[in-house]
Short mmCIF file of C-alpha atoms in Angstrom, two decimals:
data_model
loop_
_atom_site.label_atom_id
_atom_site.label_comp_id
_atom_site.label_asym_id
_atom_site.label_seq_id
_atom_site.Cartn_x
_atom_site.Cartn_y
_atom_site.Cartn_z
CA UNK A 1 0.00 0.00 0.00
CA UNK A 2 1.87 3.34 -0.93
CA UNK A 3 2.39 6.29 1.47
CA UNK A 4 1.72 9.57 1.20
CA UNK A 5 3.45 12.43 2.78
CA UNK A 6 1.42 16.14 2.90
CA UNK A 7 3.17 19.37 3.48
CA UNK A 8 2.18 22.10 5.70
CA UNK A 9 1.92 25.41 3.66
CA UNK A 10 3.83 27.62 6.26
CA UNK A 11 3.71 30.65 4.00
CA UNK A 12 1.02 29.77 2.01
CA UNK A 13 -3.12 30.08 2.38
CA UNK A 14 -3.14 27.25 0.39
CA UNK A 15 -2.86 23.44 1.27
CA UNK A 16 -0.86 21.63 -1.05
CA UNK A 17 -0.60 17.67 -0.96
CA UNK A 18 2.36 16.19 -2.11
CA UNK A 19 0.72 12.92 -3.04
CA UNK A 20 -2.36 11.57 -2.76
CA UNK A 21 -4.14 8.57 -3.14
CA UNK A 22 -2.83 7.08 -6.70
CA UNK A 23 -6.44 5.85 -7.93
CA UNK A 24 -7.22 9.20 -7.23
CA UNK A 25 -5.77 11.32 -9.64
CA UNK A 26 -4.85 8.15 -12.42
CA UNK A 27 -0.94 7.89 -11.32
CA UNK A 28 0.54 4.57 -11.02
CA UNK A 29 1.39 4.32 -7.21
CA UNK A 30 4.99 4.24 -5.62
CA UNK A 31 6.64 3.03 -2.56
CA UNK A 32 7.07 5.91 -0.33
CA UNK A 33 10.76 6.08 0.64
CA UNK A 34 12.46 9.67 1.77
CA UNK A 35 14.12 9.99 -0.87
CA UNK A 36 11.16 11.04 -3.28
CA UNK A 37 9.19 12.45 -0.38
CA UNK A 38 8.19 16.24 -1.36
CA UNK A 39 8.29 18.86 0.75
CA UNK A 40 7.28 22.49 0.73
CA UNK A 41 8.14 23.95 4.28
CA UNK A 42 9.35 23.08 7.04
CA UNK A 43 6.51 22.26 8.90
CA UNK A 44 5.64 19.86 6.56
CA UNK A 45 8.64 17.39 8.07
CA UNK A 46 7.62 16.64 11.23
CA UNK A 47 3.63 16.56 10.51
CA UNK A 48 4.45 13.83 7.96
CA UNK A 49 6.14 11.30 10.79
CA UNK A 50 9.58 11.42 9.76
CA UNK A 51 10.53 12.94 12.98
CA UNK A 52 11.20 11.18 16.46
CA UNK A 53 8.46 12.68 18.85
CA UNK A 54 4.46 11.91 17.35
CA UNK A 55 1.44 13.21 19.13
CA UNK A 56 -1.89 11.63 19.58
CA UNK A 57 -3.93 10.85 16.67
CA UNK A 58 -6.35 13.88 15.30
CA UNK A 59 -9.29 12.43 13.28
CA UNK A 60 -11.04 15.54 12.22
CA UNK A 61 -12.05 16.58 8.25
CA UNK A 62 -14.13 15.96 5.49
CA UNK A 63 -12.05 13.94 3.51
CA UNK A 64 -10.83 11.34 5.32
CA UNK A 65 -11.15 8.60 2.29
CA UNK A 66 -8.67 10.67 0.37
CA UNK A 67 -5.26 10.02 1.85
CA UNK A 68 -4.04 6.61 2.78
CA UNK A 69 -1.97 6.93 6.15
CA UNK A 70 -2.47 5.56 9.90
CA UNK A 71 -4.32 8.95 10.88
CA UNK A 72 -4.12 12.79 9.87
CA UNK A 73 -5.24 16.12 11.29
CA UNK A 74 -6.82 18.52 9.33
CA UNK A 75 -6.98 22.22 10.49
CA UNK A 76 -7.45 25.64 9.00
CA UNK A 77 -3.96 26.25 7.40
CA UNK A 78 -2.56 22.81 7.27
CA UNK A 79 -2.87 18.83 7.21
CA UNK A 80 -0.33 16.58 9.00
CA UNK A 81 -0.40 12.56 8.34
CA UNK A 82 1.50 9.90 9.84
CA UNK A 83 3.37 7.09 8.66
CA UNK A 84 4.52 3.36 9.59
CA UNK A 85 8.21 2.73 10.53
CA UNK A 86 9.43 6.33 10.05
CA UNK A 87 13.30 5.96 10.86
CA UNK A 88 15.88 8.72 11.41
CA UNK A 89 18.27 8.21 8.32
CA UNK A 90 21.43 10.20 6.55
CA UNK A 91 18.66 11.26 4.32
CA UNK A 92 15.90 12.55 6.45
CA UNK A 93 18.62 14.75 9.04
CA UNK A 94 19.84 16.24 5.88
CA UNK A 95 16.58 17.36 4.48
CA UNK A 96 15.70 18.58 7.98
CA UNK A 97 18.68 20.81 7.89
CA UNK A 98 18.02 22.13 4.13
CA UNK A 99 14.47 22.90 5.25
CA UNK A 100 15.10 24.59 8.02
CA UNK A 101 18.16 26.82 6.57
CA UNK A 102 15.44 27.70 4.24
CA UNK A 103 12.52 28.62 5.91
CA UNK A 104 15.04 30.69 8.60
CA UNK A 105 16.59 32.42 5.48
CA UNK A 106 13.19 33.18 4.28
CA UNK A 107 11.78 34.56 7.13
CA UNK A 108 15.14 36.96 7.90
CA UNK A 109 14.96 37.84 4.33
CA UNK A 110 11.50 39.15 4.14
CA UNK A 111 11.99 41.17 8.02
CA UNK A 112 14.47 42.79 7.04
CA UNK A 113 13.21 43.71 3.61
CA UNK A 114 9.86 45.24 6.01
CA UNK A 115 11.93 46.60 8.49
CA UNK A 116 13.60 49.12 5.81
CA UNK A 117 10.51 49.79 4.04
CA UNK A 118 9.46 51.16 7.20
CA UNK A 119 12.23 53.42 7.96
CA UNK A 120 11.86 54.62 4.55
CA UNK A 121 8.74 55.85 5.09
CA UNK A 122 9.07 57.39 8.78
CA UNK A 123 12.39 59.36 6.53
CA UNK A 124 9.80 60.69 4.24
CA UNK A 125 6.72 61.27 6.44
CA UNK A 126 8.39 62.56 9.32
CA UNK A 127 5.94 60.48 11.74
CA UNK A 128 4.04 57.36 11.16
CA UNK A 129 1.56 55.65 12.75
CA UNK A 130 0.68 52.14 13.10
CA UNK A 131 -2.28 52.51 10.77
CA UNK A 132 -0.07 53.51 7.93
CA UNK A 133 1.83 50.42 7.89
CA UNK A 134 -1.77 48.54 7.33
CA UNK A 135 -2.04 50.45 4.13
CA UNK A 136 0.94 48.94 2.93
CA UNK A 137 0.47 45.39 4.06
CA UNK A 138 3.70 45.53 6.58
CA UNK A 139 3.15 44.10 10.22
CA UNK A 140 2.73 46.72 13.36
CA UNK A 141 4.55 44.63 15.64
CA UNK A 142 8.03 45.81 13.37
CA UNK A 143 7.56 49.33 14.91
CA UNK A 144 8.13 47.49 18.41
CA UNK A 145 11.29 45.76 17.12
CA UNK A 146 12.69 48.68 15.26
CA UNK A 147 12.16 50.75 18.76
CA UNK A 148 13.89 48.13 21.02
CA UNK A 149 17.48 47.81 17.62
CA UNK A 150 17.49 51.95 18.27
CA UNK A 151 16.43 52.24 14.36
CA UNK A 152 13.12 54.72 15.96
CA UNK A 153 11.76 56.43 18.70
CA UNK A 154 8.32 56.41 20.13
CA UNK A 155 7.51 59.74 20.49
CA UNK A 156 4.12 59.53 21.20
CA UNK A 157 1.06 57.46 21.49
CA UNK A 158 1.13 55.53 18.33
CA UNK A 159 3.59 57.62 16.91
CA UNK A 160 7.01 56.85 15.34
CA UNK A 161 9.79 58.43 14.26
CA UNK A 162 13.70 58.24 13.32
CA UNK A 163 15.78 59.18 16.13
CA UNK A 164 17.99 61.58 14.10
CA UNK A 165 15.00 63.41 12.43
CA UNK A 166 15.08 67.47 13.07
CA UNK A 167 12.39 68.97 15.71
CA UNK A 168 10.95 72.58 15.15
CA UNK A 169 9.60 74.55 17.93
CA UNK A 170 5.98 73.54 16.49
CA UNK A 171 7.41 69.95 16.35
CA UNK A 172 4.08 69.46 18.53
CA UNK A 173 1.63 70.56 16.19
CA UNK A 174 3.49 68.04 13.48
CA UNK A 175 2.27 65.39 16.42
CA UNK A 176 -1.17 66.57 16.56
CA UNK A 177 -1.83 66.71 12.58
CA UNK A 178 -0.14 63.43 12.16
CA UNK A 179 -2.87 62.08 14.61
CA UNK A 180 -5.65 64.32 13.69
CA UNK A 181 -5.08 65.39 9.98
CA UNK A 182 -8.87 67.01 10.03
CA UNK A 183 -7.93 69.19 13.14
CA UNK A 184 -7.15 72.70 12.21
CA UNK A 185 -5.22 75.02 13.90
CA UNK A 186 -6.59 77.81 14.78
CA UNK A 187 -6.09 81.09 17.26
CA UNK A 188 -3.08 81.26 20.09
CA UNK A 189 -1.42 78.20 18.24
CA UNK A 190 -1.89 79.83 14.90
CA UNK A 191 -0.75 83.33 16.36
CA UNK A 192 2.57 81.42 17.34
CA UNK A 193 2.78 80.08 13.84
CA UNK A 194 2.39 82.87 11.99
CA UNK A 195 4.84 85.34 14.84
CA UNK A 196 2.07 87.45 15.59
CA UNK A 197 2.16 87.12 19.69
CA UNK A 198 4.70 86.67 21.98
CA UNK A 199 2.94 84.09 24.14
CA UNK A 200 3.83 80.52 23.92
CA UNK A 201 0.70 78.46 24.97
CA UNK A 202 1.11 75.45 26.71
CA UNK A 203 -2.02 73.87 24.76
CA UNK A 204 -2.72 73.37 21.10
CA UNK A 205 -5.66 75.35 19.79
CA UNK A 206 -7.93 73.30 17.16
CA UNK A 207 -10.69 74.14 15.24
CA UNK A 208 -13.37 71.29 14.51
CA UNK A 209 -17.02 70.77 13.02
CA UNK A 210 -19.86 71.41 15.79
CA UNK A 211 -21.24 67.84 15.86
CA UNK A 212 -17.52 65.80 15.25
CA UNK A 213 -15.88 63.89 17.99
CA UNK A 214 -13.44 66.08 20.10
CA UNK A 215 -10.08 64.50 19.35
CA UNK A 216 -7.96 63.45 22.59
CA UNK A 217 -4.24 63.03 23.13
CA UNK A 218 -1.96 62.51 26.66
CA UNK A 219 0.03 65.20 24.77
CA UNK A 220 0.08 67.92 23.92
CA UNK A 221 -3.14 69.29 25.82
CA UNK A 222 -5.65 70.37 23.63
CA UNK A 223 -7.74 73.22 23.42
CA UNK A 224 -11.00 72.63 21.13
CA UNK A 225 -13.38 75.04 19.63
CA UNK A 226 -16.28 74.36 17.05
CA UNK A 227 -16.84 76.25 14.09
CA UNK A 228 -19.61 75.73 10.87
CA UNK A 229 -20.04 76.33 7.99
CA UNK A 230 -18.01 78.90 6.18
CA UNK A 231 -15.90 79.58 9.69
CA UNK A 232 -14.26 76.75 9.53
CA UNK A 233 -13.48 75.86 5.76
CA UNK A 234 -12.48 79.72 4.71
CA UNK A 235 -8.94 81.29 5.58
CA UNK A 236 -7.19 77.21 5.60
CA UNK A 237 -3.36 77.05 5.13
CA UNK A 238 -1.17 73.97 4.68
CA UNK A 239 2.24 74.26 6.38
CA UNK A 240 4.84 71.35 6.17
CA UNK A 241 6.46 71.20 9.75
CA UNK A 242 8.52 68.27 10.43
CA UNK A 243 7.71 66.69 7.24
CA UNK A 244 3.81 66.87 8.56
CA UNK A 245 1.35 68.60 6.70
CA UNK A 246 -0.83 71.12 9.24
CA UNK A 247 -3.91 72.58 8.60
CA UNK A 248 -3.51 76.44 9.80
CA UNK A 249 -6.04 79.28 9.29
CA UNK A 250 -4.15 82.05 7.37
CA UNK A 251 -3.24 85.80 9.29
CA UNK A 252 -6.80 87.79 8.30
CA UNK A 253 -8.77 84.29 9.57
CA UNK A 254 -6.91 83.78 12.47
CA UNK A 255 -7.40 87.49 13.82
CA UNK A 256 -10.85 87.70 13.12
CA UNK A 257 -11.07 84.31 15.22
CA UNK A 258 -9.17 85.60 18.06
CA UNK A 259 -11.82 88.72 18.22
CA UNK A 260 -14.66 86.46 17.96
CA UNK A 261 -12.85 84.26 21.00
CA UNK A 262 -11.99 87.12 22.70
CA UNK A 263 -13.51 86.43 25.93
CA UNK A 264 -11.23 83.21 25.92
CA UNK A 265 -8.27 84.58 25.32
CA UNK A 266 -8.80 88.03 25.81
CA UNK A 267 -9.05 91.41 24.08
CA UNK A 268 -5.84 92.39 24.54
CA UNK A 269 -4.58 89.19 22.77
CA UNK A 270 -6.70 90.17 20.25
CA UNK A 271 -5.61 93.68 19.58
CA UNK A 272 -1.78 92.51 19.60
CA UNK A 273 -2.63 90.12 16.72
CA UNK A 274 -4.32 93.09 14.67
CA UNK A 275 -1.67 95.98 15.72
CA UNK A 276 1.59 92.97 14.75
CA UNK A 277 -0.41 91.96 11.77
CA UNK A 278 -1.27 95.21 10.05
CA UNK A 279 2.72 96.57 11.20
CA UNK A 280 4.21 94.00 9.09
CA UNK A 281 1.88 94.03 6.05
CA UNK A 282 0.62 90.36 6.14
CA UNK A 283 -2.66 91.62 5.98
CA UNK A 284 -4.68 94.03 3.85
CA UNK A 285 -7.78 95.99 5.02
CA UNK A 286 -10.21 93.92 2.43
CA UNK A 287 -9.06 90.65 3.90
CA UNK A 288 -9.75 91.75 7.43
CA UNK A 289 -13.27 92.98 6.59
CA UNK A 290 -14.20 89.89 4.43
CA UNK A 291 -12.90 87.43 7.11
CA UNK A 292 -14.80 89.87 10.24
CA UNK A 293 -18.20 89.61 7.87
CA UNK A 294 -17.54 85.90 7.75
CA UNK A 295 -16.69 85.06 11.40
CA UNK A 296 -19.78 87.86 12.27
CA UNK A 297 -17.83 90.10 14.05
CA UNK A 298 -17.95 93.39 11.67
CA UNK A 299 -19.11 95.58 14.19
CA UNK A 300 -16.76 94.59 17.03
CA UNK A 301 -13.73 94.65 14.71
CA UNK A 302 -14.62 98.06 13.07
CA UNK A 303 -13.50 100.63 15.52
CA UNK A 304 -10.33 99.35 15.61
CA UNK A 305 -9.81 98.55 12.09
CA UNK A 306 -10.81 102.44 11.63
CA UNK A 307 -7.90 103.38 14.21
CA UNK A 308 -5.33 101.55 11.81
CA UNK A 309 -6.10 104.03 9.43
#
């Protein structure tokens, strides 16, 4: 009665038989020795009963008439049959070292090949999340490895990046966008982006829809206000800090916000941004008035747009 021998498809979804029964498929049958044994990983080895050690006999599956063999086990990625008077030859220790020299090469091969994909990307991004590596098909856990070789740093909450990248003084707001790409900046923060205060706030001002989900983070502290409408899409910049794109309302947008806010951050704040931003000519008198109209604060911005001129 021939012997078959099955291989466990280590890297493959697939289960591939090496040989089945011989009336099967129309082959003429032949002894089973190692010698003409296939196999295609290196699980496949020991599930076939060429090894010492054998565990108890698994009789689950649908086709159990298929293979002829003592017993089998069937599960989701992989069957495993056993065979009569398996003995440890010159033969079977040298496949067992081919296969495994193999599958270890294999393995090494494609980690490392991940590994630099991935610091590839956090060079060009700046930061990267875990999420990003989903898009590409590479496994999370190699952020955790890369971290404990030195190859990046976890500077965040689910945020990555190479230890010798450069850090601005709004390298925070690069953290925030990378998280929260929808989030706009908006008022103190956008003052200290665009050098029109001399404050440095300890939180990060962001803008969001009335009805979305306030966006959270262990840090930076975050400082959330809700706009509609027109307030919130009109006056939008895109500045590349740290290799991050960030959402920042322009000059003209960001003073008529810190008017409208006034009682937040207070009128004083609000006059500085105006007095700095009219001194140095980053805004005109039209975009002042059309962003005041928009944010509805005309007539609390017009006596001191009149005193500019």
């Amino acid at each position: 009665m021939p012997n078959c021998v099955c291989s466990w498809a280590f890297f493959l979804k697939s289960r591939v038989p090496a040989r089945v029964r011989a009336d099967s498929c129309g082959l003429r049958a032949r002894a089973w020795t190692p010698e003409n044994a296939r196999f295609y990983s290196l699980l496949a080895f020991p599930r076939s009963g060429l090894a010492l050690g054998k565990g108890p006999e698994v009789r689950k599956g649908r086709d159990s008439g298929s293979y002829e063999s003592i017993g089998y086990a069937w599960t989701n990625q992989a069957v495993g049959l056993r065979h009569r008077g398996a003995k440890e030859t010159a033969a079977v220790v040298f496949c067992r070292y081919i296969l495994t020299f193999t599958d270890v090469m294999q393995h090494h091969g494609g980690m490392e090949t991940s590994h630099q994909t991935i610091l590839d990307l956090a060079a060009q991004r700046g930061l990267i999340r875990p999420r990003d590596l989903d898009a590409l098909g590479l496994p999370s856990v190699a952020l955790t490895r890369l971290v404990r070789q030195g190859l990046l740093v976890r500077v965040g909450c689910g945020l990555y990046a190479c230890p010798d990248r450069s850090v601005s003084e709004h390298g925070t707001l690069a953290e925030v966008a990378r998280k929260h790409p929808q989030a706009i900046v908006c008022l103190l923060s956008a003052l200290r982006v665009h050098d029109l205060t001399t404050q440095s706030p300890f939180e990060v001002w962001l803008a969001i829809p009335n009805k979305a989900r306030a966006p959270k983070m262990d840090y930076p502290p975050l400082r959330i206000v809700r706009f509609s409408g027109a307030a919130l899409t009109d006056g939008i910049e895109e500045h590349q800090i740290d290799g991050v794109t960030v959402r920042v309302t322009n000059v003209a947008r960001t003073v008529a916000d810190c008017f409208k806010f006034r009682n937040k951050i207070g009128l004083d704040v609000a006059m500085e941004a105006l007095q700095e931003a009219w001194r140095a000519k980053r805004v005109s008198m039209d975009e002042l008035w059309r962003y005041a109209t928009v944010c509805r604060m005309a007539n609390v911005m017009r006596p001191y747009m009149v005193s500019l001129s």
